[in-house]
GROMACS .gro file of C-alpha atoms in nm:
model
  490
    1UNK     CA    1  -2.443  -0.685  -3.299
    2UNK     CA    2  -2.049  -0.671  -3.240
    3UNK     CA    3  -1.870  -0.874  -2.991
    4UNK     CA    4  -1.474  -1.007  -2.943
    5UNK     CA    5  -1.202  -1.121  -2.750
    6UNK     CA    6  -0.811  -1.086  -2.736
    7UNK     CA    7  -0.644  -1.409  -2.833
    8UNK     CA    8  -0.370  -1.313  -2.597
    9UNK     CA    9  -0.424  -1.042  -2.340
   10UNK     CA   10  -0.085  -0.938  -2.343
   11UNK     CA   11   0.140  -0.782  -2.621
   12UNK     CA   12   0.451  -0.609  -2.650
   13UNK     CA   13   0.479  -0.272  -2.809
   14UNK     CA   14   0.567  -0.295  -3.154
   15UNK     CA   15   0.409  -0.649  -3.181
   16UNK     CA   16   0.089  -0.739  -3.323
   17UNK     CA   17  -0.246  -0.767  -3.129
   18UNK     CA   18  -0.460  -1.074  -3.244
   19UNK     CA   19  -0.852  -0.934  -3.200
   20UNK     CA   20  -1.114  -1.207  -3.243
   21UNK     CA   21  -1.437  -1.030  -3.356
   22UNK     CA   22  -1.817  -1.144  -3.467
   23UNK     CA   23  -2.056  -0.908  -3.604
   24UNK     CA   24  -2.367  -0.879  -3.868
   25UNK     CA   25  -2.239  -0.559  -3.962
   26UNK     CA   26  -2.072  -0.552  -4.295
   27UNK     CA   27  -1.760  -0.368  -4.137
   28UNK     CA   28  -1.632  -0.256  -3.835
   29UNK     CA   29  -1.355  -0.013  -3.668
   30UNK     CA   30  -1.140  -0.079  -3.374
   31UNK     CA   31  -1.074   0.220  -3.140
   32UNK     CA   32  -0.776   0.180  -2.914
   33UNK     CA   33  -0.780   0.361  -2.551
   34UNK     CA   34  -0.523   0.368  -2.261
   35UNK     CA   35  -0.625   0.380  -1.882
   36UNK     CA   36  -0.432   0.638  -1.723
   37UNK     CA   37  -0.526   0.969  -1.542
   38UNK     CA   38  -0.789   0.949  -1.770
   39UNK     CA   39  -0.913   0.733  -2.095
   40UNK     CA   40  -0.693   0.826  -2.357
   41UNK     CA   41  -0.770   0.778  -2.732
   42UNK     CA   42  -0.461   0.651  -2.903
   43UNK     CA   43  -0.594   0.558  -3.245
   44UNK     CA   44  -0.860   0.416  -3.471
   45UNK     CA   45  -0.787   0.122  -3.713
   46UNK     CA   46  -0.994  -0.034  -3.969
   47UNK     CA   47  -1.237  -0.089  -4.155
   48UNK     CA   48  -1.232  -0.453  -4.132
   49UNK     CA   49  -1.480  -0.683  -4.300
   50UNK     CA   50  -1.752  -0.836  -4.060
   51UNK     CA   51  -1.834  -1.190  -4.037
   52UNK     CA   52  -2.078  -1.302  -3.792
   53UNK     CA   53  -2.029  -1.631  -3.600
   54UNK     CA   54  -2.194  -1.785  -3.303
   55UNK     CA   55  -2.054  -1.888  -2.993
   56UNK     CA   56  -2.061  -2.298  -2.959
   57UNK     CA   57  -2.356  -2.415  -2.771
   58UNK     CA   58  -2.305  -2.511  -2.417
   59UNK     CA   59  -2.225  -2.892  -2.457
   60UNK     CA   60  -2.483  -2.970  -2.195
   61UNK     CA   61  -2.751  -2.861  -2.446
   62UNK     CA   62  -2.865  -2.596  -2.215
   63UNK     CA   63  -3.117  -2.375  -2.391
   64UNK     CA   64  -2.969  -1.994  -2.428
   65UNK     CA   65  -2.641  -2.082  -2.289
   66UNK     CA   66  -2.326  -2.049  -2.477
   67UNK     CA   67  -2.027  -2.294  -2.399
   68UNK     CA   68  -1.788  -2.160  -2.134
   69UNK     CA   69  -1.533  -2.455  -2.186
   70UNK     CA   70  -1.480  -2.417  -2.564
   71UNK     CA   71  -1.297  -2.162  -2.775
   72UNK     CA   72  -1.553  -1.942  -2.943
   73UNK     CA   73  -1.320  -1.905  -3.299
   74UNK     CA   74  -1.422  -1.581  -3.401
   75UNK     CA   75  -1.258  -1.467  -3.691
   76UNK     CA   76  -0.892  -1.298  -3.659
   77UNK     CA   77  -0.812  -0.960  -3.736
   78UNK     CA   78  -0.427  -0.920  -3.649
   79UNK     CA   79  -0.338  -0.528  -3.541
   80UNK     CA   80   0.004  -0.359  -3.510
   81UNK     CA   81   0.064  -0.222  -3.198
   82UNK     CA   82   0.316   0.099  -3.223
   83UNK     CA   83   0.636   0.065  -3.057
   84UNK     CA   84   0.614   0.400  -2.905
   85UNK     CA   85   0.271   0.307  -2.692
   86UNK     CA   86   0.338   0.360  -2.319
   87UNK     CA   87   0.306   0.048  -2.118
   88UNK     CA   88  -0.060   0.018  -1.972
   89UNK     CA   89  -0.372  -0.139  -1.980
   90UNK     CA   90  -0.543  -0.034  -2.302
   91UNK     CA   91  -0.923  -0.088  -2.426
   92UNK     CA   92  -1.046  -0.183  -2.754
   93UNK     CA   93  -1.369  -0.073  -2.874
   94UNK     CA   94  -1.502  -0.224  -3.142
   95UNK     CA   95  -1.756  -0.009  -3.368
   96UNK     CA   96  -1.981  -0.109  -3.614
   97UNK     CA   97  -1.982   0.046  -3.980
   98UNK     CA   98  -2.316   0.205  -4.132
   99UNK     CA   99  -2.487   0.229  -3.785
  100UNK     CA  100  -2.767   0.471  -3.808
  101UNK     CA  101  -2.612   0.685  -3.518
  102UNK     CA  102  -2.203   0.738  -3.478
  103UNK     CA  103  -2.110   0.544  -3.200
  104UNK     CA  104  -1.963   0.795  -2.966
  105UNK     CA  105  -1.604   0.798  -2.824
  106UNK     CA  106  -1.591   0.637  -2.482
  107UNK     CA  107  -1.517   0.883  -2.174
  108UNK     CA  108  -1.381   0.798  -1.801
  109UNK     CA  109  -1.725   0.689  -1.726
  110UNK     CA  110  -1.797   0.448  -2.038
  111UNK     CA  111  -1.537   0.163  -1.948
  112UNK     CA  112  -1.779  -0.081  -1.835
  113UNK     CA  113  -1.980  -0.257  -2.090
  114UNK     CA  114  -1.977  -0.476  -2.420
  115UNK     CA  115  -1.838  -0.477  -2.750
  116UNK     CA  116  -1.482  -0.433  -2.581
  117UNK     CA  117  -1.186  -0.591  -2.459
  118UNK     CA  118  -0.907  -0.501  -2.289
  119UNK     CA  119  -0.535  -0.586  -2.321
  120UNK     CA  120  -0.182  -0.508  -2.159
  121UNK     CA  121   0.116  -0.351  -2.342
  122UNK     CA  122   0.438  -0.428  -2.218
  123UNK     CA  123   0.749  -0.277  -2.331
  124UNK     CA  124   1.020  -0.381  -2.536
  125UNK     CA  125   1.255  -0.368  -2.224
  126UNK     CA  126   1.113  -0.451  -1.912
  127UNK     CA  127   1.153  -0.229  -1.642
  128UNK     CA  128   1.264   0.064  -1.866
  129UNK     CA  129   0.947   0.269  -1.768
  130UNK     CA  130   0.872   0.171  -1.397
  131UNK     CA  131   1.018  -0.048  -1.141
  132UNK     CA  132   0.634  -0.137  -1.004
  133UNK     CA  133   0.468  -0.430  -1.190
  134UNK     CA  134   0.083  -0.449  -1.172
  135UNK     CA  135  -0.062  -0.778  -1.229
  136UNK     CA  136  -0.410  -0.758  -1.373
  137UNK     CA  137  -0.606  -1.074  -1.281
  138UNK     CA  138  -0.691  -1.213  -1.575
  139UNK     CA  139  -0.766  -1.579  -1.452
  140UNK     CA  140  -1.057  -1.408  -1.226
  141UNK     CA  141  -1.164  -1.226  -1.494
  142UNK     CA  142  -1.246  -1.505  -1.695
  143UNK     CA  143  -1.370  -1.711  -1.423
  144UNK     CA  144  -1.659  -1.454  -1.355
  145UNK     CA  145  -1.694  -1.370  -1.750
  146UNK     CA  146  -2.058  -1.464  -1.852
  147UNK     CA  147  -2.004  -1.435  -2.204
  148UNK     CA  148  -2.314  -1.208  -2.217
  149UNK     CA  149  -2.359  -0.937  -2.480
  150UNK     CA  150  -2.585  -0.609  -2.483
  151UNK     CA  151  -2.964  -0.800  -2.431
  152UNK     CA  152  -2.802  -1.114  -2.500
  153UNK     CA  153  -2.743  -1.343  -2.161
  154UNK     CA  154  -2.548  -1.658  -2.228
  155UNK     CA  155  -2.506  -1.763  -1.860
  156UNK     CA  156  -2.136  -1.915  -1.931
  157UNK     CA  157  -1.884  -1.898  -1.639
  158UNK     CA  158  -1.739  -2.080  -1.385
  159UNK     CA  159  -2.042  -1.998  -1.179
  160UNK     CA  160  -2.301  -1.999  -1.433
  161UNK     CA  161  -2.354  -2.331  -1.597
  162UNK     CA  162  -1.983  -2.464  -1.555
  163UNK     CA  163  -1.849  -2.743  -1.736
  164UNK     CA  164  -1.667  -3.059  -1.567
  165UNK     CA  165  -1.413  -3.294  -1.681
  166UNK     CA  166  -1.340  -3.606  -1.527
  167UNK     CA  167  -0.980  -3.582  -1.687
  168UNK     CA  168  -0.752  -3.802  -1.859
  169UNK     CA  169  -0.562  -3.774  -2.174
  170UNK     CA  170  -0.304  -3.521  -2.015
  171UNK     CA  171  -0.630  -3.332  -1.864
  172UNK     CA  172  -0.650  -3.251  -1.516
  173UNK     CA  173  -1.005  -3.302  -1.361
  174UNK     CA  174  -1.223  -3.037  -1.282
  175UNK     CA  175  -1.431  -2.759  -1.438
  176UNK     CA  176  -1.280  -2.610  -1.788
  177UNK     CA  177  -1.285  -2.284  -1.887
  178UNK     CA  178  -1.147  -2.106  -2.214
  179UNK     CA  179  -1.013  -1.779  -2.211
  180UNK     CA  180  -1.138  -1.716  -2.563
  181UNK     CA  181  -1.471  -1.581  -2.494
  182UNK     CA  182  -1.647  -1.249  -2.541
  183UNK     CA  183  -1.779  -1.079  -2.215
  184UNK     CA  184  -1.811  -0.755  -2.028
  185UNK     CA  185  -1.511  -0.584  -1.855
  186UNK     CA  186  -1.694  -0.473  -1.535
  187UNK     CA  187  -1.387  -0.598  -1.321
  188UNK     CA  188  -1.164  -0.333  -1.523
  189UNK     CA  189  -1.402  -0.045  -1.483
  190UNK     CA  190  -1.456  -0.139  -1.102
  191UNK     CA  191  -1.120  -0.197  -0.948
  192UNK     CA  192  -0.880  -0.108  -1.197
  193UNK     CA  193  -0.981   0.218  -1.394
  194UNK     CA  194  -0.995   0.418  -1.083
  195UNK     CA  195  -0.669   0.291  -0.894
  196UNK     CA  196  -0.485   0.337  -1.236
  197UNK     CA  197  -0.576   0.664  -1.258
  198UNK     CA  198  -0.487   0.732  -0.907
  199UNK     CA  199  -0.128   0.623  -0.962
  200UNK     CA  200  -0.097   0.837  -1.248
  201UNK     CA  201  -0.222   1.125  -1.089
  202UNK     CA  202   0.020   1.058  -0.826
  203UNK     CA  203   0.323   0.993  -1.066
  204UNK     CA  204   0.408   0.647  -1.008
  205UNK     CA  205   0.560   0.509  -1.321
  206UNK     CA  206   0.414   0.164  -1.359
  207UNK     CA  207   0.450  -0.146  -1.572
  208UNK     CA  208   0.152  -0.404  -1.629
  209UNK     CA  209   0.144  -0.773  -1.685
  210UNK     CA  210  -0.158  -1.052  -1.661
  211UNK     CA  211  -0.168  -1.352  -1.474
  212UNK     CA  212  -0.054  -1.556  -1.823
  213UNK     CA  213   0.263  -1.357  -1.825
  214UNK     CA  214   0.370  -1.432  -1.441
  215UNK     CA  215   0.246  -1.784  -1.530
  216UNK     CA  216   0.481  -1.846  -1.836
  217UNK     CA  217   0.777  -1.640  -1.771
  218UNK     CA  218   1.001  -1.727  -1.456
  219UNK     CA  219   1.196  -1.415  -1.534
  220UNK     CA  220   0.905  -1.176  -1.533
  221UNK     CA  221   0.967  -1.003  -1.233
  222UNK     CA  222   1.335  -0.985  -1.222
  223UNK     CA  223   1.337  -0.637  -1.348
  224UNK     CA  224   1.100  -0.519  -1.079
  225UNK     CA  225   1.098  -0.421  -0.707
  226UNK     CA  226   0.737  -0.434  -0.618
  227UNK     CA  227   0.467  -0.649  -0.771
  228UNK     CA  228   0.109  -0.551  -0.721
  229UNK     CA  229  -0.212  -0.739  -0.689
  230UNK     CA  230  -0.494  -0.546  -0.710
  231UNK     CA  231  -0.893  -0.592  -0.643
  232UNK     CA  232  -1.017  -0.948  -0.670
  233UNK     CA  233  -0.721  -1.192  -0.745
  234UNK     CA  234  -0.901  -1.539  -0.673
  235UNK     CA  235  -0.733  -1.792  -0.948
  236UNK     CA  236  -0.354  -1.858  -0.932
  237UNK     CA  237  -0.152  -2.120  -1.089
  238UNK     CA  238   0.118  -2.320  -0.932
  239UNK     CA  239   0.400  -2.119  -1.150
  240UNK     CA  240   0.259  -1.802  -1.040
  241UNK     CA  241   0.295  -1.913  -0.673
  242UNK     CA  242   0.654  -2.026  -0.756
  243UNK     CA  243   0.757  -1.694  -0.946
  244UNK     CA  244   0.660  -1.478  -0.679
  245UNK     CA  245   0.779  -1.689  -0.408
  246UNK     CA  246   1.098  -1.653  -0.545
  247UNK     CA  247   1.070  -1.295  -0.632
  248UNK     CA  248   1.040  -1.245  -0.248
  249UNK     CA  249   1.288  -1.472  -0.138
  250UNK     CA  250   1.538  -1.279  -0.401
  251UNK     CA  251   1.455  -0.962  -0.188
  252UNK     CA  252   1.161  -0.843  -0.414
  253UNK     CA  253   0.813  -0.686  -0.277
  254UNK     CA  254   0.464  -0.784  -0.323
  255UNK     CA  255   0.158  -0.531  -0.205
  256UNK     CA  256  -0.171  -0.765  -0.228
  257UNK     CA  257  -0.415  -0.478  -0.257
  258UNK     CA  258  -0.670  -0.733  -0.284
  259UNK     CA  259  -0.870  -1.004  -0.162
  260UNK     CA  260  -1.014  -1.382  -0.217
  261UNK     CA  261  -0.649  -1.402  -0.312
  262UNK     CA  262  -0.508  -1.743  -0.427
  263UNK     CA  263  -0.809  -1.902  -0.333
  264UNK     CA  264  -0.814  -2.156  -0.618
  265UNK     CA  265  -0.531  -2.341  -0.864
  266UNK     CA  266  -0.558  -2.352  -1.209
  267UNK     CA  267  -0.390  -2.568  -1.444
  268UNK     CA  268  -0.377  -2.390  -1.794
  269UNK     CA  269  -0.411  -2.631  -2.063
  270UNK     CA  270  -0.435  -2.603  -2.473
  271UNK     CA  271  -0.128  -2.369  -2.505
  272UNK     CA  272  -0.289  -2.150  -2.213
  273UNK     CA  273  -0.565  -2.090  -2.425
  274UNK     CA  274  -0.788  -2.202  -2.116
  275UNK     CA  275  -0.771  -2.380  -1.783
  276UNK     CA  276  -0.891  -2.632  -1.574
  277UNK     CA  277  -0.957  -2.605  -1.175
  278UNK     CA  278  -1.143  -2.850  -0.966
  279UNK     CA  279  -1.364  -2.583  -0.771
  280UNK     CA  280  -1.688  -2.666  -0.536
  281UNK     CA  281  -1.888  -2.518  -0.792
  282UNK     CA  282  -2.206  -2.705  -0.881
  283UNK     CA  283  -2.308  -2.853  -1.232
  284UNK     CA  284  -2.714  -2.925  -1.282
  285UNK     CA  285  -2.742  -2.838  -0.930
  286UNK     CA  286  -2.480  -3.106  -0.792
  287UNK     CA  287  -2.134  -3.082  -0.681
  288UNK     CA  288  -1.941  -3.316  -0.922
  289UNK     CA  289  -1.616  -3.371  -0.713
  290UNK     CA  290  -1.632  -3.346  -0.347
  291UNK     CA  291  -1.361  -3.238  -0.171
  292UNK     CA  292  -1.258  -2.977  -0.435
  293UNK     CA  293  -0.897  -3.050  -0.483
  294UNK     CA  294  -0.748  -2.703  -0.577
  295UNK     CA  295  -0.820  -2.532  -0.279
  296UNK     CA  296  -0.499  -2.404  -0.210
  297UNK     CA  297  -0.492  -2.421   0.155
  298UNK     CA  298  -0.626  -2.760   0.222
  299UNK     CA  299  -0.409  -3.016   0.307
  300UNK     CA  300  -0.363  -3.337   0.048
  301UNK     CA  301  -0.545  -3.517  -0.086
  302UNK     CA  302  -0.864  -3.297   0.006
  303UNK     CA  303  -0.676  -2.987  -0.140
  304UNK     CA  304  -0.306  -2.839  -0.260
  305UNK     CA  305  -0.187  -2.815   0.080
  306UNK     CA  306   0.022  -2.505   0.025
  307UNK     CA  307  -0.200  -2.214   0.222
  308UNK     CA  308  -0.234  -1.890   0.027
  309UNK     CA  309  -0.154  -1.722   0.379
  310UNK     CA  310   0.208  -1.822   0.381
  311UNK     CA  311   0.229  -1.612   0.073
  312UNK     CA  312   0.001  -1.367   0.145
  313UNK     CA  313  -0.004  -1.330   0.527
  314UNK     CA  314  -0.413  -1.381   0.502
  315UNK     CA  315  -0.673  -1.642   0.391
  316UNK     CA  316  -1.050  -1.611   0.272
  317UNK     CA  317  -1.143  -1.896   0.489
  318UNK     CA  318  -1.068  -1.654   0.779
  319UNK     CA  319  -1.255  -1.389   0.643
  320UNK     CA  320  -1.571  -1.344   0.427
  321UNK     CA  321  -1.799  -1.222   0.141
  322UNK     CA  322  -2.108  -0.947   0.169
  323UNK     CA  323  -2.351  -1.043  -0.110
  324UNK     CA  324  -2.544  -0.786  -0.324
  325UNK     CA  325  -2.461  -0.481  -0.527
  326UNK     CA  326  -2.102  -0.308  -0.494
  327UNK     CA  327  -2.086  -0.154  -0.256
  328UNK     CA  328  -2.440  -0.233  -0.160
  329UNK     CA  329  -2.542  -0.234   0.196
  330UNK     CA  330  -2.230  -0.360   0.366
  331UNK     CA  331  -2.122  -0.198   0.704
  332UNK     CA  332  -1.865   0.088   0.641
  333UNK     CA  333  -1.672   0.017   0.976
  334UNK     CA  334  -1.330   0.051   0.846
  335UNK     CA  335  -1.022  -0.112   1.017
  336UNK     CA  336  -0.948  -0.048   1.384
  337UNK     CA  337  -0.598   0.061   1.378
  338UNK     CA  338  -0.301  -0.157   1.559
  339UNK     CA  339   0.066  -0.024   1.602
  340UNK     CA  340   0.001   0.340   1.469
  341UNK     CA  341   0.372   0.394   1.483
  342UNK     CA  342   0.460   0.157   1.211
  343UNK     CA  343   0.582   0.305   0.889
  344UNK     CA  344   0.279   0.218   0.726
  345UNK     CA  345   0.080   0.469   0.907
  346UNK     CA  346   0.346   0.744   0.886
  347UNK     CA  347   0.148   1.080   0.814
  348UNK     CA  348  -0.175   0.921   0.844
  349UNK     CA  349  -0.253   1.103   1.223
  350UNK     CA  350  -0.424   0.784   1.278
  351UNK     CA  351  -0.417   0.644   1.675
  352UNK     CA  352  -0.438   0.309   1.802
  353UNK     CA  353  -0.570   0.373   2.150
  354UNK     CA  354  -0.232   0.306   2.345
  355UNK     CA  355  -0.273   0.674   2.469
  356UNK     CA  356  -0.546   0.619   2.704
  357UNK     CA  357  -0.805   0.727   2.405
  358UNK     CA  358  -0.995   0.521   2.139
  359UNK     CA  359  -0.835   0.389   1.842
  360UNK     CA  360  -0.939   0.508   1.508
  361UNK     CA  361  -1.088   0.315   1.187
  362UNK     CA  362  -0.903   0.333   0.871
  363UNK     CA  363  -1.144   0.412   0.616
  364UNK     CA  364  -1.420   0.436   0.874
  365UNK     CA  365  -1.742   0.548   0.650
  366UNK     CA  366  -1.662   0.404   0.337
  367UNK     CA  367  -1.710   0.076   0.182
  368UNK     CA  368  -1.329  -0.030   0.245
  369UNK     CA  369  -1.421  -0.383   0.369
  370UNK     CA  370  -1.538  -0.602   0.141
  371UNK     CA  371  -1.708  -0.714  -0.131
  372UNK     CA  372  -1.459  -1.003   0.007
  373UNK     CA  373  -1.215  -0.980   0.271
  374UNK     CA  374  -0.950  -1.220   0.394
  375UNK     CA  375  -0.795  -1.295   0.753
  376UNK     CA  376  -0.568  -1.442   0.960
  377UNK     CA  377  -0.596  -1.696   1.245
  378UNK     CA  378  -0.532  -1.420   1.576
  379UNK     CA  379  -0.577  -1.415   1.944
  380UNK     CA  380  -0.603  -1.102   2.175
  381UNK     CA  381  -0.311  -1.064   2.412
  382UNK     CA  382  -0.348  -0.874   2.744
  383UNK     CA  383  -0.366  -0.543   2.628
  384UNK     CA  384  -0.622  -0.628   2.376
  385UNK     CA  385  -0.418  -0.594   2.064
  386UNK     CA  386  -0.466  -0.885   1.797
  387UNK     CA  387  -0.172  -1.110   1.714
  388UNK     CA  388  -0.163  -1.366   1.425
  389UNK     CA  389  -0.126  -1.725   1.590
  390UNK     CA  390   0.041  -1.860   1.294
  391UNK     CA  391  -0.155  -2.196   1.359
  392UNK     CA  392  -0.340  -2.161   1.023
  393UNK     CA  393   0.010  -2.075   0.821
  394UNK     CA  394   0.040  -1.739   0.843
  395UNK     CA  395   0.430  -1.642   0.879
  396UNK     CA  396   0.527  -1.588   1.208
  397UNK     CA  397   0.670  -1.223   1.123
  398UNK     CA  398   0.306  -1.107   1.053
  399UNK     CA  399   0.207  -0.808   1.242
  400UNK     CA  400  -0.154  -0.711   1.237
  401UNK     CA  401  -0.173  -0.371   1.159
  402UNK     CA  402  -0.598  -0.331   1.108
  403UNK     CA  403  -0.884  -0.563   1.203
  404UNK     CA  404  -1.241  -0.537   1.142
  405UNK     CA  405  -1.425  -0.817   1.294
  406UNK     CA  406  -1.701  -0.966   1.049
  407UNK     CA  407  -2.044  -0.870   1.188
  408UNK     CA  408  -2.298  -1.024   1.138
  409UNK     CA  409  -2.156  -1.368   1.036
  410UNK     CA  410  -2.339  -1.671   0.822
  411UNK     CA  411  -2.077  -1.987   0.854
  412UNK     CA  412  -2.186  -2.138   0.539
  413UNK     CA  413  -2.154  -1.954   0.216
  414UNK     CA  414  -2.313  -2.241   0.000
  415UNK     CA  415  -2.631  -2.108   0.230
  416UNK     CA  416  -2.609  -1.739   0.103
  417UNK     CA  417  -2.783  -1.485   0.340
  418UNK     CA  418  -2.811  -1.160   0.269
  419UNK     CA  419  -2.706  -0.879   0.498
  420UNK     CA  420  -2.451  -1.087   0.629
  421UNK     CA  421  -2.062  -1.177   0.588
  422UNK     CA  422  -2.091  -1.513   0.428
  423UNK     CA  423  -1.787  -1.732   0.537
  424UNK     CA  424  -1.627  -2.046   0.370
  425UNK     CA  425  -1.538  -2.347   0.538
  426UNK     CA  426  -1.231  -2.355   0.754
  427UNK     CA  427  -1.006  -2.577   0.965
  428UNK     CA  428  -1.248  -2.729   1.243
  429UNK     CA  429  -0.992  -2.633   1.503
  430UNK     CA  430  -1.040  -2.265   1.380
  431UNK     CA  431  -1.311  -2.121   1.613
  432UNK     CA  432  -1.214  -1.781   1.642
  433UNK     CA  433  -1.346  -1.451   1.545
  434UNK     CA  434  -1.381  -1.427   1.163
  435UNK     CA  435  -1.216  -1.082   1.083
  436UNK     CA  436  -1.075  -0.842   0.755
  437UNK     CA  437  -0.702  -0.827   0.851
  438UNK     CA  438  -0.455  -0.606   0.718
  439UNK     CA  439  -0.075  -0.617   0.777
  440UNK     CA  440   0.293  -0.680   0.691
  441UNK     CA  441   0.536  -0.938   0.709
  442UNK     CA  442   0.884  -1.027   0.584
  443UNK     CA  443   1.019  -1.328   0.415
  444UNK     CA  444   1.357  -1.522   0.472
  445UNK     CA  445   1.558  -1.359   0.205
  446UNK     CA  446   1.460  -0.978   0.266
  447UNK     CA  447   1.116  -0.942   0.079
  448UNK     CA  448   0.848  -0.768   0.216
  449UNK     CA  449   0.475  -0.822   0.198
  450UNK     CA  450   0.174  -0.567   0.242
  451UNK     CA  451  -0.185  -0.736   0.268
  452UNK     CA  452  -0.470  -0.507   0.238
  453UNK     CA  453  -0.687  -0.786   0.319
  454UNK     CA  454  -1.004  -0.608   0.110
  455UNK     CA  455  -1.116  -0.633  -0.280
  456UNK     CA  456  -1.210  -0.267  -0.257
  457UNK     CA  457  -0.893  -0.135  -0.100
  458UNK     CA  458  -0.805   0.003  -0.476
  459UNK     CA  459  -1.152   0.160  -0.524
  460UNK     CA  460  -1.142   0.368  -0.206
  461UNK     CA  461  -0.796   0.433  -0.296
  462UNK     CA  462  -0.856   0.547  -0.664
  463UNK     CA  463  -1.182   0.785  -0.557
  464UNK     CA  464  -0.980   0.904  -0.308
  465UNK     CA  465  -1.274   0.834  -0.048
  466UNK     CA  466  -1.050   0.822   0.268
  467UNK     CA  467  -0.729   1.031   0.346
  468UNK     CA  468  -0.597   0.780   0.570
  469UNK     CA  469  -0.631   0.487   0.267
  470UNK     CA  470  -0.458   0.727   0.027
  471UNK     CA  471  -0.166   0.808   0.266
  472UNK     CA  472  -0.113   0.423   0.367
  473UNK     CA  473  -0.109   0.327  -0.006
  474UNK     CA  474   0.158   0.598  -0.073
  475UNK     CA  475   0.372   0.466   0.191
  476UNK     CA  476   0.326   0.125   0.091
  477UNK     CA  477   0.429   0.222  -0.259
  478UNK     CA  478   0.694   0.427  -0.185
  479UNK     CA  479   0.874   0.210   0.090
  480UNK     CA  480   0.871  -0.136  -0.128
  481UNK     CA  481   0.931   0.006  -0.461
  482UNK     CA  482   1.316   0.039  -0.392
  483UNK     CA  483   1.484  -0.254  -0.285
  484UNK     CA  484   1.666  -0.179   0.053
  485UNK     CA  485   1.884  -0.478   0.099
  486UNK     CA  486   1.715  -0.667   0.374
  487UNK     CA  487   1.448  -0.430   0.496
  488UNK     CA  488   1.205  -0.532   0.810
  489UNK     CA  489   0.879  -0.533   0.841
  490UNK     CA  490   0.857  -0.414   1.138
   0.00000   0.00000   0.00000
């Protein structure tokens, strides 16, 4: 048995990576890979002496469950990262010594699993390799990480046996989660790996960061022209919002190839090794505090009062989620195209029906929409074109380019219905259709925001399952990866 985690998930080339490892083997090694067009083996280090340490038990005494709220405090091993390693997301595979069978090297299809951890390598001179910055959604990864190992379920996350604190002694009220816990890398395998491979196949020079990097460094985004949010990007700190908004006002651009984006606010604590978030996740079958005050969109005192769609253009409260396996049995309809002459659709050949024929659907036949999707409040004009009303805080310049009305819908996500889009509570006056929404808007100051409105955009693009999605992604990256003074979203 072997498992571990990184002390910090981001390291500058030439510095040391702290790995925390527990194993019943007498010794272990670490294999290092870089995610690119393929999984590239870079190096192997060790052997290191093995030490077994159990994770702390759940503070509620739940049998078989580890604590999601405490640092697991595994022994630390420091590994120098060579100065010539390229920027990227890297994978550390933990390999026990003395096993009966040699542990095979990982291949492209072996990223998901246990006894491995990912980390970001950043260049010594930010922006020297590429002007696109890919933000790995690490806070969301930790929220869903159950702390399991092979054959050892621990059921410890923000969703499984969470730990709630009432605050005090400088700590906010809310669910507490440690970032220093072992677990799997399913998010990396599903959303990031295929999209990163596509980026490198397509020749894009990209640098990488974590949520914590964006939280801690007000100047992080200055060397870049485009910030990418990819996949499932649910948990954001106030500083992350502030730094992204400032970047947009200064003329930088953001592409949200993600959904459920910026839904919950987090409060990093204990030197940023944990966070607290007052969410609506139940503890022992009851909700410890409602309303959950770290919901970004809800007005105070019920929430933060800073709607995420003011930044992204869309919100999960106007969308929903399809439960079950990925991609499972969710509808394969795609986005009905609007404004086909827009630069986003250049070269796709897609039609919007304005010529008298039927409108095309971007991504039709693929699981493009879901598993979670975001939308904007909208109304149809006299020509049947969906236009954002702005009544929910979406910017007035937001242009809806693609729409999928969710069907069938369950209006209460807390009572999950299989085979339905399950939708969260929203403002009682919002009675229009729930719809996944793709669009673009311009921020005062010149920054442009493109939003895909769905978690699985990077999967469909990365696997090249739909040529229209691939071309739209190229158009977005090519246009927004260079600052153009004051670009227009129109």
